[in-house]
CSV table of C-alpha atoms and ligand atoms in Angstrom, one decimal:
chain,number,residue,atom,x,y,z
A,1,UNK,CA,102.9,81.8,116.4
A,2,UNK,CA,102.0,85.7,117.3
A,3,UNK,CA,98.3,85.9,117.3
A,4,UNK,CA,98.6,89.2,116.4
A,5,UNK,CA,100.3,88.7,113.0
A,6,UNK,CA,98.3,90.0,110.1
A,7,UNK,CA,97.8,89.3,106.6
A,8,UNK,CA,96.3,89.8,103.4
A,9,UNK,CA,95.9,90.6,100.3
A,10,UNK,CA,96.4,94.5,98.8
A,11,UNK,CA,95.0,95.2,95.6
A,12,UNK,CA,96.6,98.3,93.7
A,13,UNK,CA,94.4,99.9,90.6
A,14,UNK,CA,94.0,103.2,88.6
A,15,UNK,CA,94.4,104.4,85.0
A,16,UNK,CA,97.4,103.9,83.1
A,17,UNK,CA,100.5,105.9,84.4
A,18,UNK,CA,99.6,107.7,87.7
A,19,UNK,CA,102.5,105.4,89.5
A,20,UNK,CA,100.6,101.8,91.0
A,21,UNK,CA,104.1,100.3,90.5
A,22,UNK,CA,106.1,103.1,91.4
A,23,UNK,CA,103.9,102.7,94.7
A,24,UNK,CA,104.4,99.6,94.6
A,25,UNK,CA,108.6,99.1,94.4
A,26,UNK,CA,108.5,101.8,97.0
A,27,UNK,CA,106.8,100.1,99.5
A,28,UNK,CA,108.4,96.4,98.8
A,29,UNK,CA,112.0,98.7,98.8
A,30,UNK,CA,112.5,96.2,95.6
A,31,UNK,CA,112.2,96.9,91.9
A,32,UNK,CA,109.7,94.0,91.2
A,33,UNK,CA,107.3,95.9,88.7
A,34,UNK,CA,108.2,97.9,85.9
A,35,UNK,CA,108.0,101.1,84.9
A,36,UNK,CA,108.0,103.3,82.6
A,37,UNK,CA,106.6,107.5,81.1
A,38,UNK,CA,104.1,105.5,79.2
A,39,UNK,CA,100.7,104.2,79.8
A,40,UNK,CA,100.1,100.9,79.8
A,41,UNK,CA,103.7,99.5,80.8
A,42,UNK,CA,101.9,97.1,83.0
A,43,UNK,CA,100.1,94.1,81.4
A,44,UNK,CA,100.0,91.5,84.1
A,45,UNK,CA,99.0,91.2,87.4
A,46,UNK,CA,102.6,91.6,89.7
A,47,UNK,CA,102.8,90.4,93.1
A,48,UNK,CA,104.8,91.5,96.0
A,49,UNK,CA,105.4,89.5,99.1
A,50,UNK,CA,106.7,91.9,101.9
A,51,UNK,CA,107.2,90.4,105.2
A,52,UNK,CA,108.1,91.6,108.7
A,53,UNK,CA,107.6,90.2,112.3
A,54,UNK,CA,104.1,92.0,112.5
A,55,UNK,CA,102.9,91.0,108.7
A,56,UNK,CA,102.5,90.0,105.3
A,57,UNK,CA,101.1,92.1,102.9
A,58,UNK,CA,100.6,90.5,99.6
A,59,UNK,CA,100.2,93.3,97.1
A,60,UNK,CA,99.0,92.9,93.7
A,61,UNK,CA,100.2,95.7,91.4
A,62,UNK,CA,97.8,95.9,88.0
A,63,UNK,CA,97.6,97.3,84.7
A,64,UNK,CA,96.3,100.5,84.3
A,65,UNK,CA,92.6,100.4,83.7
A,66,UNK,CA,91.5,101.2,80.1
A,67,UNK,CA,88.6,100.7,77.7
A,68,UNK,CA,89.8,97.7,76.0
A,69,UNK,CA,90.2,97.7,72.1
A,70,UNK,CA,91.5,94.6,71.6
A,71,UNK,CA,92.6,91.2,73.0
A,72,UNK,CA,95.3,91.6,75.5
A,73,UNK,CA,93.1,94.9,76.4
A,74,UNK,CA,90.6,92.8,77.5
A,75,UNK,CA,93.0,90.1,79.2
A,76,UNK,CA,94.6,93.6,81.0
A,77,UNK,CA,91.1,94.4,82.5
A,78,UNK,CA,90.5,90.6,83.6
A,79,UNK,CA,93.6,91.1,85.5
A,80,UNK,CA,92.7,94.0,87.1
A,81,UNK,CA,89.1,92.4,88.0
A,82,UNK,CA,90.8,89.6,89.1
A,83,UNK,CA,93.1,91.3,91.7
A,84,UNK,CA,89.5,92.8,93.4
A,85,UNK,CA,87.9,89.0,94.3
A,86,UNK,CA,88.7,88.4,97.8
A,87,UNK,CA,91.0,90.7,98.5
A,88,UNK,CA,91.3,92.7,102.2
A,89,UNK,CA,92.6,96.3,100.9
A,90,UNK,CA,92.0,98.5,97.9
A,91,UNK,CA,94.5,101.1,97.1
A,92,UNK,CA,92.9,103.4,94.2
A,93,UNK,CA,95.6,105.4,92.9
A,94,UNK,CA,95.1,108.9,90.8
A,95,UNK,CA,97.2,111.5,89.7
A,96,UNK,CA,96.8,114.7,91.9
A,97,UNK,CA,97.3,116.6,88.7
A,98,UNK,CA,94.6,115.7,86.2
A,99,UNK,CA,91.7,114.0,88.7
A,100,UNK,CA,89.6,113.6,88.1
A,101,UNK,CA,89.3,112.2,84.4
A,102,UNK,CA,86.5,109.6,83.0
A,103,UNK,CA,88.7,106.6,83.5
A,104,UNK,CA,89.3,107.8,87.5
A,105,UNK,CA,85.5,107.3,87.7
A,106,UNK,CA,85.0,104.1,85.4
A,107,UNK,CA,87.8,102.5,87.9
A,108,UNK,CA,85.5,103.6,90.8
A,109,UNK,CA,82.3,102.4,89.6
A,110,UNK,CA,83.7,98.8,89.2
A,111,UNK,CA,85.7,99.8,93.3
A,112,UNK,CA,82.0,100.4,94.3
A,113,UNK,CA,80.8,96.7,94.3
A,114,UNK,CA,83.9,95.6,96.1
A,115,UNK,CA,83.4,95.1,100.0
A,116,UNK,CA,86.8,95.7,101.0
A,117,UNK,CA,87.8,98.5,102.5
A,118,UNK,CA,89.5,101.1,99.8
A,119,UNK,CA,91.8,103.8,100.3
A,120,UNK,CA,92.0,106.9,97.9
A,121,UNK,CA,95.5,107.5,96.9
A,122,UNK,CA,96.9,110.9,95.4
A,123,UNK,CA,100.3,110.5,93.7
A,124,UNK,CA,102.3,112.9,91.8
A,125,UNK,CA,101.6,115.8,94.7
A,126,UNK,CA,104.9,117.3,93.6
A,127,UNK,CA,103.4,118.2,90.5
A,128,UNK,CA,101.2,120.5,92.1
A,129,UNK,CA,100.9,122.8,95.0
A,130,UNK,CA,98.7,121.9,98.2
A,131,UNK,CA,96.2,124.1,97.8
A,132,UNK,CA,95.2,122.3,94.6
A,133,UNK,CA,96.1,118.8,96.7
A,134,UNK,CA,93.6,119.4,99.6
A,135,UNK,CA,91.2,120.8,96.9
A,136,UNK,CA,91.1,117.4,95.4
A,137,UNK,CA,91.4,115.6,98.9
A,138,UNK,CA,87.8,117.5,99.4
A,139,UNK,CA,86.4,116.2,96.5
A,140,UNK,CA,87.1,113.1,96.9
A,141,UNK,CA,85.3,113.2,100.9
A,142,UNK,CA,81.7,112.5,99.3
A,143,UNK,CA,82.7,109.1,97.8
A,144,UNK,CA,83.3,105.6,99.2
A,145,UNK,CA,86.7,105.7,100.2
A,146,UNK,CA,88.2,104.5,104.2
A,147,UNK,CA,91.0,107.3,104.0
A,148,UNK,CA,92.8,109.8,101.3
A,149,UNK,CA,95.9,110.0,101.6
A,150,UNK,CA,98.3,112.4,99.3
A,151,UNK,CA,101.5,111.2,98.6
A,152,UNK,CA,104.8,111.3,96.5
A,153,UNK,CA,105.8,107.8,95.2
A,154,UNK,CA,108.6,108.6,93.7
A,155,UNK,CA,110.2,111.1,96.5
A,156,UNK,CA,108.3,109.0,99.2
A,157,UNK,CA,111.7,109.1,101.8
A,158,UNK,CA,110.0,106.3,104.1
A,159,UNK,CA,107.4,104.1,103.5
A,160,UNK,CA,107.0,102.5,107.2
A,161,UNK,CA,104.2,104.9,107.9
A,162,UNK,CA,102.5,104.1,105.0
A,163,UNK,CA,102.9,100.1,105.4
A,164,UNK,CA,101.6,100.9,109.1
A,165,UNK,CA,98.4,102.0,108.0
A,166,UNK,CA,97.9,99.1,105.4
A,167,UNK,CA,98.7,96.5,107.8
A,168,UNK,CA,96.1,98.1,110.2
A,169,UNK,CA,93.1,97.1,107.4
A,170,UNK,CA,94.4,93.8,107.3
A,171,UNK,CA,93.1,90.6,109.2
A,172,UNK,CA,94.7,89.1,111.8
A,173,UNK,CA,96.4,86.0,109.8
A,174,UNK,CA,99.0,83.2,109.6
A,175,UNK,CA,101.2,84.4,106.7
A,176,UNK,CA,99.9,83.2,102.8
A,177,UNK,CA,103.6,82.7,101.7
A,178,UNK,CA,106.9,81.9,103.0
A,179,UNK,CA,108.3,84.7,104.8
A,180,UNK,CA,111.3,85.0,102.8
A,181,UNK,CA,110.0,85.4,99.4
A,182,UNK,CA,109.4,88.5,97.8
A,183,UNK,CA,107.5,87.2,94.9
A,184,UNK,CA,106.0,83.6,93.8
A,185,UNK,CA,107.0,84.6,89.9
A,186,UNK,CA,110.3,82.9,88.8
A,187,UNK,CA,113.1,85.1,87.1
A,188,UNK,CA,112.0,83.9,83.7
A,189,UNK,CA,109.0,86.3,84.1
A,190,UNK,CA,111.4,89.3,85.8
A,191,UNK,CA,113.8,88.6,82.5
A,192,UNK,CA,110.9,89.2,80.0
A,193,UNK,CA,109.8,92.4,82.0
A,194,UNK,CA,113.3,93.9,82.0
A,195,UNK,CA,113.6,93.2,78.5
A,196,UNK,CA,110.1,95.0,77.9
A,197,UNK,CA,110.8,97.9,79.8
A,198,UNK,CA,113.9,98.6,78.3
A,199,UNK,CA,111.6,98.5,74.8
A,200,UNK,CA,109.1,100.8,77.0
A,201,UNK,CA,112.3,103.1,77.4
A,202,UNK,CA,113.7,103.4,74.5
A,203,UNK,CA,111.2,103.2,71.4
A,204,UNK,CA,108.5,105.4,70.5
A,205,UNK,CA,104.9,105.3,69.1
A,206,UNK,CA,103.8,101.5,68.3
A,207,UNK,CA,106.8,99.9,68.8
A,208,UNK,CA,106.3,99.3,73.1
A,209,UNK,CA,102.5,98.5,72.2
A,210,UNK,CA,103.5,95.8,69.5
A,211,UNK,CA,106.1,94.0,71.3
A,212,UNK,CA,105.9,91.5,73.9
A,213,UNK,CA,109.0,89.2,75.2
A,214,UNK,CA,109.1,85.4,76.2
A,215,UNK,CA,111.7,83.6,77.7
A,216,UNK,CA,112.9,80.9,75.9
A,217,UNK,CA,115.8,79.7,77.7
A,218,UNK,CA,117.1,80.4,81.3
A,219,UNK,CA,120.3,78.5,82.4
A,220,UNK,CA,122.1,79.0,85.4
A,221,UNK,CA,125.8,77.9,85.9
A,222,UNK,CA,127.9,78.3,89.5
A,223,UNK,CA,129.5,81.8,88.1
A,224,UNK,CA,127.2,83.0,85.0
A,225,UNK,CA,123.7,83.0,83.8
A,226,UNK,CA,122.5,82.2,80.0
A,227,UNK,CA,119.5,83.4,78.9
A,228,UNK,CA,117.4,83.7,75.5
A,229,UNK,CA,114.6,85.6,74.8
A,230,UNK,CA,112.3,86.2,71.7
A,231,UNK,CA,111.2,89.5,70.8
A,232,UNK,CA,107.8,89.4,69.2
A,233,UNK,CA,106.6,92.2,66.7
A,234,UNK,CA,103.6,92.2,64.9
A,235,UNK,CA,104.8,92.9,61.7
A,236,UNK,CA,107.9,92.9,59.5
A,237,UNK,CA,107.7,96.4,58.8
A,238,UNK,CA,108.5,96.9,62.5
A,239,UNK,CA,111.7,95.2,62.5
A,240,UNK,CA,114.0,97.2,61.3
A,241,UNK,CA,113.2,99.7,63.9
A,242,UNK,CA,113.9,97.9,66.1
A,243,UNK,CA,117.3,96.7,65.1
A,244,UNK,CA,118.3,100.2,64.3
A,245,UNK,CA,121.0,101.2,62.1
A,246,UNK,CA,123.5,98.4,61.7
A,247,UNK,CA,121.7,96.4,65.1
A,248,UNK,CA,123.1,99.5,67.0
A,249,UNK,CA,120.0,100.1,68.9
A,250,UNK,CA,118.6,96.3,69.5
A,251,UNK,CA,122.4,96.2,70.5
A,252,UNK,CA,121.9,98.6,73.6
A,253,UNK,CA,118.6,97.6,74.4
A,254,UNK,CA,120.4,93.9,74.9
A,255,UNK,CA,123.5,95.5,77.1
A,256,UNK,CA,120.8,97.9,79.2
A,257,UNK,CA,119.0,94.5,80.0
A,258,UNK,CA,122.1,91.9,80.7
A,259,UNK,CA,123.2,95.1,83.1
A,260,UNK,CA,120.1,94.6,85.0
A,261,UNK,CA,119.9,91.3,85.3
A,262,UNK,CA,123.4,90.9,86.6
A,263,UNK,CA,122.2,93.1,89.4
A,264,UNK,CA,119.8,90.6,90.5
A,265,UNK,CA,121.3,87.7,90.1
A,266,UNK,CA,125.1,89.2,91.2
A,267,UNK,CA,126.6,86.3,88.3
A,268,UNK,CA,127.9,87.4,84.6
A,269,UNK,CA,125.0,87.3,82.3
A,270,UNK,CA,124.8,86.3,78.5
A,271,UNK,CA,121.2,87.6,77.0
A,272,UNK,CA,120.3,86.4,73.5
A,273,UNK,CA,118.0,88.5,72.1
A,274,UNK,CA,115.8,87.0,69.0
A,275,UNK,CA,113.4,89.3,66.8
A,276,UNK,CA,110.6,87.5,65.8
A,277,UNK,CA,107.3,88.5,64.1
A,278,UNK,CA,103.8,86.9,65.1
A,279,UNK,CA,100.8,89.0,62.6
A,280,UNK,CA,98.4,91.1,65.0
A,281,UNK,CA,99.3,88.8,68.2
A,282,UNK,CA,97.9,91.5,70.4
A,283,UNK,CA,94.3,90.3,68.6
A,284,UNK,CA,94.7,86.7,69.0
A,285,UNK,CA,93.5,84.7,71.7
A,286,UNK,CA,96.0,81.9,71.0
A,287,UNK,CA,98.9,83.8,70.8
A,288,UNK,CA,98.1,85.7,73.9
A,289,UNK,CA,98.1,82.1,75.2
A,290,UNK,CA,101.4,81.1,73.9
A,291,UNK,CA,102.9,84.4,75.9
A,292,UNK,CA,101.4,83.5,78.9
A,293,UNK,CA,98.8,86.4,78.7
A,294,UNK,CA,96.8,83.6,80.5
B,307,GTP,N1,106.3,113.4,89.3
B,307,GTP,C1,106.0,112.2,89.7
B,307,GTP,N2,106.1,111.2,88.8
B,307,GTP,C2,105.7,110.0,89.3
B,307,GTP,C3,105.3,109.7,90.6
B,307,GTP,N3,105.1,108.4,90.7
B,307,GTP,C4,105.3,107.8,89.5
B,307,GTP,N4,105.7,108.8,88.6
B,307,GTP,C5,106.0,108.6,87.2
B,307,GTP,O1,104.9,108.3,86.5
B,307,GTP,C6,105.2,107.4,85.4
B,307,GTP,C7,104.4,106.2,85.4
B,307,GTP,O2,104.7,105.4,86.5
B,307,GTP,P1,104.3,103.9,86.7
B,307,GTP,O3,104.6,103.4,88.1
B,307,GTP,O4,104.9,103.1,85.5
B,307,GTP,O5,102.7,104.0,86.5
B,307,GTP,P2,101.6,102.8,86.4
B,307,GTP,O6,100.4,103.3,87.1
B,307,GTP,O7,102.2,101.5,87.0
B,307,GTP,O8,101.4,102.7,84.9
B,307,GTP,P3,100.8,101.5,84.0
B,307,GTP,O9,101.5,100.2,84.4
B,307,GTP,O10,101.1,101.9,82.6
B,307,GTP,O11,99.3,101.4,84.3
B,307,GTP,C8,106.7,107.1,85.5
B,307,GTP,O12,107.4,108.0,84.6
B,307,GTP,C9,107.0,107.4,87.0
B,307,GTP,O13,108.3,107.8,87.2
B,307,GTP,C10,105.3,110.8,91.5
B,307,GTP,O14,105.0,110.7,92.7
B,307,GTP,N5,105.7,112.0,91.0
B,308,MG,MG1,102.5,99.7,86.1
């Protein structure tokens, strides 16, 4: 075994929507988180396995950091908490354009206690120009952080650079996981998330917020997959919404996700999609349970 293989474990963190699993699929060069223009698209903590001969980097992609309101708020911030104990690297990510707002500095309070080392992260620097970049860079100089680096997640060309300077804060290791896997969640959880970000896409207002997706059925056959899914609302009124005129939109939302998941698993897919309605689930603790917000 190469003795100087590292490993470890990468914790990514912010407020809602500055890019932590744009970063994220960009540096794994899969789509394993999802993502979407609103906050909060994240709810669970998403792991990314990315091997090479040098390393493993486990990273742990989180829901955005928020004041919690209610019950799967407060689960979101457990993850997030979570993903800080024992890890060996802390990527805080902002957005260039509006840091620094109140939750960029409740998010480093909590960073403070943690004795890993933490990198400062700048996304979104196409939004503004780079005097206003190395103006916040500056700002940033008199707190905690290892390094600040600027970047572009979502134009990022390459991201070996990048993964060379995360592997550098990492211990030497024997790897955590097999090196072939990319993630340690089975498809069941990738087939709820697609199904949630195409809600994330294509509704408005509540609707994203009230919904959550379990998978009820996954069955795989030599040339075709068959899979069934229950869309949870939290109140009747909700429904037809989401249906749309004559199913029309529930419809395309169902299409958009079998697309995806055909693309991933290269076999014909058949997606049931069942509404369902569960009062105020984001409020109780044992329906979180039953959705696996564990
Ligand atoms: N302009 C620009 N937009 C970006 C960049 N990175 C991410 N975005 C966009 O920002 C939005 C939020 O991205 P996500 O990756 O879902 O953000 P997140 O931090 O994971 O959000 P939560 O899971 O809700 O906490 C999406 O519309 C992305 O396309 C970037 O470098 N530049
Ligand atoms: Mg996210």
């Amino acid at each position: 075994m190469n003795k100087q293989f590292r490993s470890g474990f990468v914790s990514i963190v912010g407020k809602p929507n500055v890019g932590k699993s744009t970063l994220m699929n960009r540096l794994m060069g899969e789509k394993l988180s999802i993502i979407s223009p609103k906050p909060q698209t994240t709810r669970q903590q998403v792991k990314g396995i990315y091997n090479s001969p040098e390393s493993q980097i486990i990273f742990l992609d989180t829901p955005g950091f928020l004041k919690p309101r209610y019950e799967l708020q407060e689960r979101m911030v457990e993850y997030i908490k979570g993903s800080l104990k024992n890890t060996d690297l802390i990527l805080f990510i902002t957005d260039v354009s509006t840091y620094p707002t109140d939750y960029d500095e409740q998010v480093c309070q909590i960073l403070k206690h943690s004795s890993a080392p933490k990198l400062a992260i700048l996304n979104k620097m196409d939004l503004v120009s780079q005097e206003v970049t190395k103006a916040k860079m500056a700002q940033m100089e008199a707190l905690f952080f290892d390094e600040i680096i600027p970047i572009s997640a979502l134009y990022m060309e390459s991201a070996d650079s990048f993964i060379t300077r995360i592997s550098s804060f990492l211990p030497f290791a024997q790897p955590y996981y097999a090196t072939d896997e990319i993630s340690d969640l089975p498809m069941r959880f990738f087939v709820q998330e697609i199904v949630r970000e195409q809600i994330f896409l294509r509704y408005r207002e509540e609707i994203p917020y009230a919904s959550t997706v379990t998978c009820e059925q996954y069955k795989e056959f030599p040339n075709k997959v068959e899979i069934s899914v229950n869309l949870w609302l939290e109140r009747n009124s909700q429904k037809p919404i989401l249906l749309g005129a004559g199913g029309k939109k529930i419809k395309e939302l169902r299409l958009a996700a079998e697309k995806e998941i055909h693309s991933i698993v290269g076999k014909r897919v058949k997606l049931e999609v069942w509404v369902k309605i569960k009062q105020n689930w984001r409020k109780k603790k044992n329906a979180l349970n039953e959705f696996g917000y564990l």
